[in-house]
Amino acid sequence: MPGRPYVLAETTWKAIRDRLPEVAVLPWGATEAHNYHLPYATDNLQCDHVAAEAVRRAWEAGAAVVALPTIPFGVQAGQLDIPLCLDMRPSTQLAVLGDLARCLSGQGVRKLAVLNGHGGNDFRQMIRELQSQVQIFLCAVSWYKVVDQRPYFSDLGDHAGELETSVMLHIAPDLVWPLSEAGDGRERRPKIAAMKEGWAWAPRRWTQVSADTGIGDPRGATPEKGAAYLAAVIDRLGRFLIDLAAADPGDMYADPG
Ligand SMILES: [Zn+2]
């Protein structure tokens, strides 16, 4: 069979007509600078890979699931002064998500899971706004929150650090520059105590926080760490998709016990 039947970009109308997906997974990344050693498409490549592999995991267990094409533009409100970081505003994302949800809803797909791959994206309020307007069940998951990162990585920076570099060394090693080219990803911390402690929040102004656009030291990264972490993420996410495919959106809760 040419192409992966669970990846929409590679499958045919006949295959979809014969077996309508119960769950569509919409990967959503960003186009942004990732220190000096990772490409602008890092979030998209990761999202593409995780979505396809998690969907494969569920498909092979018999669930009718499909991975949609990755949306490559994320919220970059804190990076507007970094060339070619391409901002898609939350209000535009809401419009895009709404259009896709309405299409799928009218076509009989019962569940849509947004697979987020970028820290500046937040789909929760969008889903709150959209859910009452569509029949399709909406939910969101950020792939990097599926599994505790701490057993896998020694430096837990959140942008172009050890995690993302390890994952990229595993899934797209040809696109990773030698780590000798990378900056150290040193993060400057807020001066205001409440913001440093995390209970007051404002979007980070990236050029004030990091000299090389990275947050987290990438130098401990290895492809083996990336492979081990991703295997755990994909397995757990795949099991979620199996549960979601089997679930009845009208009966999602049970008494404790
Ligand atoms: Zn990233």
JSON list of N, CA, C and O in Angstrom, two decimals, residues 221-249:
[
{"chain": "A", "resi": 221, "resn": "ALA", "atom": "N", "xyz": [22.45, 16.88, 24.93]},
{"chain": "A", "resi": 221, "resn": "ALA", "atom": "CA", "xyz": [21.50, 16.15, 24.07]},
{"chain": "A", "resi": 221, "resn": "ALA", "atom": "C", "xyz": [22.15, 14.97, 23.37]},
{"chain": "A", "resi": 221, "resn": "ALA", "atom": "O", "xyz": [23.31, 15.04, 22.95]},
{"chain": "A", "resi": 222, "resn": "THR", "atom": "N", "xyz": [21.39, 13.87, 23.25]},
{"chain": "A", "resi": 222, "resn": "THR", "atom": "CA", "xyz": [21.82, 12.72, 22.44]},
{"chain": "A", "resi": 222, "resn": "THR", "atom": "C", "xyz": [20.60, 12.15, 21.72]},
{"chain": "A", "resi": 222, "resn": "THR", "atom": "O", "xyz": [19.47, 12.28, 22.21]},
{"chain": "A", "resi": 223, "resn": "PRO", "atom": "N", "xyz": [20.81, 11.50, 20.57]},
{"chain": "A", "resi": 223, "resn": "PRO", "atom": "CA", "xyz": [19.67, 10.87, 19.89]},
{"chain": "A", "resi": 223, "resn": "PRO", "atom": "C", "xyz": [19.03, 9.77, 20.72]},
{"chain": "A", "resi": 223, "resn": "PRO", "atom": "O", "xyz": [17.83, 9.54, 20.63]},
{"chain": "A", "resi": 224, "resn": "GLU", "atom": "N", "xyz": [19.84, 9.10, 21.56]},
{"chain": "A", "resi": 224, "resn": "GLU", "atom": "CA", "xyz": [19.28, 8.02, 22.39]},
{"chain": "A", "resi": 224, "resn": "GLU", "atom": "C", "xyz": [18.27, 8.58, 23.40]},
{"chain": "A", "resi": 224, "resn": "GLU", "atom": "O", "xyz": [17.21, 7.98, 23.63]},
{"chain": "A", "resi": 225, "resn": "LYS", "atom": "N", "xyz": [18.60, 9.74, 24.02]},
{"chain": "A", "resi": 225, "resn": "LYS", "atom": "CA", "xyz": [17.64, 10.36, 24.95]},
{"chain": "A", "resi": 225, "resn": "LYS", "atom": "C", "xyz": [16.35, 10.73, 24.20]},
{"chain": "A", "resi": 225, "resn": "LYS", "atom": "O", "xyz": [15.25, 10.51, 24.71]},
{"chain": "A", "resi": 226, "resn": "GLY", "atom": "N", "xyz": [16.50, 11.28, 23.01]},
{"chain": "A", "resi": 226, "resn": "GLY", "atom": "CA", "xyz": [15.32, 11.66, 22.23]},
{"chain": "A", "resi": 226, "resn": "GLY", "atom": "C", "xyz": [14.47, 10.45, 21.88]},
{"chain": "A", "resi": 226, "resn": "GLY", "atom": "O", "xyz": [13.24, 10.48, 21.98]},
{"chain": "A", "resi": 227, "resn": "ALA", "atom": "N", "xyz": [15.11, 9.35, 21.50]},
{"chain": "A", "resi": 227, "resn": "ALA", "atom": "CA", "xyz": [14.38, 8.14, 21.11]},
{"chain": "A", "resi": 227, "resn": "ALA", "atom": "C", "xyz": [13.63, 7.56, 22.31]},
{"chain": "A", "resi": 227, "resn": "ALA", "atom": "O", "xyz": [12.46, 7.17, 22.19]},
{"chain": "A", "resi": 228, "resn": "ALA", "atom": "N", "xyz": [14.28, 7.51, 23.47]},
{"chain": "A", "resi": 228, "resn": "ALA", "atom": "CA", "xyz": [13.64, 6.93, 24.65]},
{"chain": "A", "resi": 228, "resn": "ALA", "atom": "C", "xyz": [12.45, 7.77, 25.10]},
{"chain": "A", "resi": 228, "resn": "ALA", "atom": "O", "xyz": [11.37, 7.24, 25.40]},
{"chain": "A", "resi": 229, "resn": "TYR", "atom": "N", "xyz": [12.63, 9.07, 25.13]},
{"chain": "A", "resi": 229, "resn": "TYR", "atom": "CA", "xyz": [11.54, 9.96, 25.55]},
{"chain": "A", "resi": 229, "resn": "TYR", "atom": "C", "xyz": [10.37, 9.89, 24.57]},
{"chain": "A", "resi": 229, "resn": "TYR", "atom": "O", "xyz": [9.20, 9.74, 24.97]},
{"chain": "A", "resi": 230, "resn": "LEU", "atom": "N", "xyz": [10.66, 9.96, 23.28]},
{"chain": "A", "resi": 230, "resn": "LEU", "atom": "CA", "xyz": [9.58, 9.93, 22.28]},
{"chain": "A", "resi": 230, "resn": "LEU", "atom": "C", "xyz": [8.83, 8.60, 22.31]},
{"chain": "A", "resi": 230, "resn": "LEU", "atom": "O", "xyz": [7.61, 8.58, 22.12]},
{"chain": "A", "resi": 231, "resn": "ALA", "atom": "N", "xyz": [9.53, 7.51, 22.53]},
{"chain": "A", "resi": 231, "resn": "ALA", "atom": "CA", "xyz": [8.85, 6.22, 22.58]},
{"chain": "A", "resi": 231, "resn": "ALA", "atom": "C", "xyz": [7.80, 6.21, 23.70]},
{"chain": "A", "resi": 231, "resn": "ALA", "atom": "O", "xyz": [6.68, 5.72, 23.52]},
{"chain": "A", "resi": 232, "resn": "ALA", "atom": "N", "xyz": [8.16, 6.80, 24.85]},
{"chain": "A", "resi": 232, "resn": "ALA", "atom": "CA", "xyz": [7.21, 6.86, 25.97]},
{"chain": "A", "resi": 232, "resn": "ALA", "atom": "C", "xyz": [6.04, 7.79, 25.64]},
{"chain": "A", "resi": 232, "resn": "ALA", "atom": "O", "xyz": [4.88, 7.48, 25.93]},
{"chain": "A", "resi": 233, "resn": "VAL", "atom": "N", "xyz": [6.35, 8.94, 25.03]},
{"chain": "A", "resi": 233, "resn": "VAL", "atom": "CA", "xyz": [5.30, 9.90, 24.65]},
{"chain": "A", "resi": 233, "resn": "VAL", "atom": "C", "xyz": [4.32, 9.26, 23.66]},
{"chain": "A", "resi": 233, "resn": "VAL", "atom": "O", "xyz": [3.10, 9.34, 23.81]},
{"chain": "A", "resi": 234, "resn": "ILE", "atom": "N", "xyz": [4.87, 8.62, 22.64]},
{"chain": "A", "resi": 234, "resn": "ILE", "atom": "CA", "xyz": [4.04, 8.07, 21.56]},
{"chain": "A", "resi": 234, "resn": "ILE", "atom": "C", "xyz": [3.17, 6.93, 22.08]},
{"chain": "A", "resi": 234, "resn": "ILE", "atom": "O", "xyz": [1.99, 6.82, 21.73]},
{"chain": "A", "resi": 235, "resn": "ASP", "atom": "N", "xyz": [3.72, 6.11, 22.95]},
{"chain": "A", "resi": 235, "resn": "ASP", "atom": "CA", "xyz": [2.93, 5.03, 23.50]},
{"chain": "A", "resi": 235, "resn": "ASP", "atom": "C", "xyz": [1.77, 5.56, 24.33]},
{"chain": "A", "resi": 235, "resn": "ASP", "atom": "O", "xyz": [0.62, 5.14, 24.18]},
{"chain": "A", "resi": 236, "resn": "ARG", "atom": "N", "xyz": [2.06, 6.54, 25.19]},
{"chain": "A", "resi": 236, "resn": "ARG", "atom": "CA", "xyz": [1.00, 7.06, 26.07]},
{"chain": "A", "resi": 236, "resn": "ARG", "atom": "C", "xyz": [-0.05, 7.83, 25.28]},
{"chain": "A", "resi": 236, "resn": "ARG", "atom": "O", "xyz": [-1.25, 7.72, 25.53]},
{"chain": "A", "resi": 237, "resn": "LEU", "atom": "N", "xyz": [0.42, 8.62, 24.33]},
{"chain": "A", "resi": 237, "resn": "LEU", "atom": "CA", "xyz": [-0.50, 9.40, 23.48]},
{"chain": "A", "resi": 237, "resn": "LEU", "atom": "C", "xyz": [-1.33, 8.46, 22.61]},
{"chain": "A", "resi": 237, "resn": "LEU", "atom": "O", "xyz": [-2.53, 8.68, 22.41]},
{"chain": "A", "resi": 238, "resn": "GLY", "atom": "N", "xyz": [-0.72, 7.41, 22.10]},
{"chain": "A", "resi": 238, "resn": "GLY", "atom": "CA", "xyz": [-1.46, 6.43, 21.30]},
{"chain": "A", "resi": 238, "resn": "GLY", "atom": "C", "xyz": [-2.56, 5.77, 22.11]},
{"chain": "A", "resi": 238, "resn": "GLY", "atom": "O", "xyz": [-3.68, 5.58, 21.62]},
{"chain": "A", "resi": 239, "resn": "ARG", "atom": "N", "xyz": [-2.27, 5.47, 23.39]},
{"chain": "A", "resi": 239, "resn": "ARG", "atom": "CA", "xyz": [-3.30, 4.85, 24.24]},
{"chain": "A", "resi": 239, "resn": "ARG", "atom": "C", "xyz": [-4.43, 5.84, 24.51]},
{"chain": "A", "resi": 239, "resn": "ARG", "atom": "O", "xyz": [-5.61, 5.45, 24.58]},
{"chain": "A", "resi": 240, "resn": "PHE", "atom": "N", "xyz": [-4.10, 7.12, 24.66]},
{"chain": "A", "resi": 240, "resn": "PHE", "atom": "CA", "xyz": [-5.16, 8.14, 24.79]},
{"chain": "A", "resi": 240, "resn": "PHE", "atom": "C", "xyz": [-6.05, 8.15, 23.55]},
{"chain": "A", "resi": 240, "resn": "PHE", "atom": "O", "xyz": [-7.28, 8.22, 23.65]},
{"chain": "A", "resi": 241, "resn": "LEU", "atom": "N", "xyz": [-5.46, 8.07, 22.37]},
{"chain": "A", "resi": 241, "resn": "LEU", "atom": "CA", "xyz": [-6.26, 8.11, 21.14]},
{"chain": "A", "resi": 241, "resn": "LEU", "atom": "C", "xyz": [-7.15, 6.87, 21.02]},
{"chain": "A", "resi": 241, "resn": "LEU", "atom": "O", "xyz": [-8.28, 6.96, 20.51]},
{"chain": "A", "resi": 242, "resn": "ILE", "atom": "N", "xyz": [-6.68, 5.73, 21.50]},
{"chain": "A", "resi": 242, "resn": "ILE", "atom": "CA", "xyz": [-7.51, 4.52, 21.52]},
{"chain": "A", "resi": 242, "resn": "ILE", "atom": "C", "xyz": [-8.72, 4.76, 22.44]},
{"chain": "A", "resi": 242, "resn": "ILE", "atom": "O", "xyz": [-9.86, 4.46, 22.07]},
{"chain": "A", "resi": 243, "resn": "ASP", "atom": "N", "xyz": [-8.46, 5.30, 23.63]},
{"chain": "A", "resi": 243, "resn": "ASP", "atom": "CA", "xyz": [-9.56, 5.61, 24.56]},
{"chain": "A", "resi": 243, "resn": "ASP", "atom": "C", "xyz": [-10.53, 6.61, 23.95]},
{"chain": "A", "resi": 243, "resn": "ASP", "atom": "O", "xyz": [-11.75, 6.47, 24.07]},
{"chain": "A", "resi": 244, "resn": "LEU", "atom": "N", "xyz": [-9.98, 7.64, 23.31]},
{"chain": "A", "resi": 244, "resn": "LEU", "atom": "CA", "xyz": [-10.82, 8.69, 22.74]},
{"chain": "A", "resi": 244, "resn": "LEU", "atom": "C", "xyz": [-11.68, 8.14, 21.61]},
{"chain": "A", "resi": 244, "resn": "LEU", "atom": "O", "xyz": [-12.86, 8.47, 21.49]},
{"chain": "A", "resi": 245, "resn": "ALA", "atom": "N", "xyz": [-11.10, 7.29, 20.79]},
{"chain": "A", "resi": 245, "resn": "ALA", "atom": "CA", "xyz": [-11.86, 6.71, 19.67]},
{"chain": "A", "resi": 245, "resn": "ALA", "atom": "C", "xyz": [-13.03, 5.88, 20.19]},
{"chain": "A", "resi": 245, "resn": "ALA", "atom": "O", "xyz": [-14.11, 5.87, 19.60]},
{"chain": "A", "resi": 246, "resn": "ALA", "atom": "N", "xyz": [-12.83, 5.21, 21.32]},
{"chain": "A", "resi": 246, "resn": "ALA", "atom": "CA", "xyz": [-13.89, 4.34, 21.86]},
{"chain": "A", "resi": 246, "resn": "ALA", "atom": "C", "xyz": [-14.92, 5.10, 22.67]},
{"chain": "A", "resi": 246, "resn": "ALA", "atom": "O", "xyz": [-16.01, 4.57, 22.95]},
{"chain": "A", "resi": 247, "resn": "ALA", "atom": "N", "xyz": [-14.62, 6.34, 23.04]},
{"chain": "A", "resi": 247, "resn": "ALA", "atom": "CA", "xyz": [-15.48, 7.07, 23.98]},
{"chain": "A", "resi": 247, "resn": "ALA", "atom": "C", "xyz": [-16.75, 7.60, 23.29]},
{"chain": "A", "resi": 247, "resn": "ALA", "atom": "O", "xyz": [-16.75, 7.89, 22.09]},
{"chain": "A", "resi": 248, "resn": "ASP", "atom": "N", "xyz": [-17.80, 7.74, 24.09]},
{"chain": "A", "resi": 248, "resn": "ASP", "atom": "CA", "xyz": [-19.05, 8.36, 23.63]},
{"chain": "A", "resi": 248, "resn": "ASP", "atom": "C", "xyz": [-19.04, 9.80, 24.14]},
{"chain": "A", "resi": 248, "resn": "ASP", "atom": "O", "xyz": [-19.09, 10.02, 25.35]},
{"chain": "A", "resi": 249, "resn": "PRO", "atom": "N", "xyz": [-19.01, 10.79, 23.23]},
{"chain": "A", "resi": 249, "resn": "PRO", "atom": "CA", "xyz": [-18.96, 12.18, 23.69]},
{"chain": "A", "resi": 249, "resn": "PRO", "atom": "C", "xyz": [-20.14, 12.58, 24.57]},
{"chain": "A", "resi": 249, "resn": "PRO", "atom": "O", "xyz": [-20.04, 13.53, 25.34]}
]
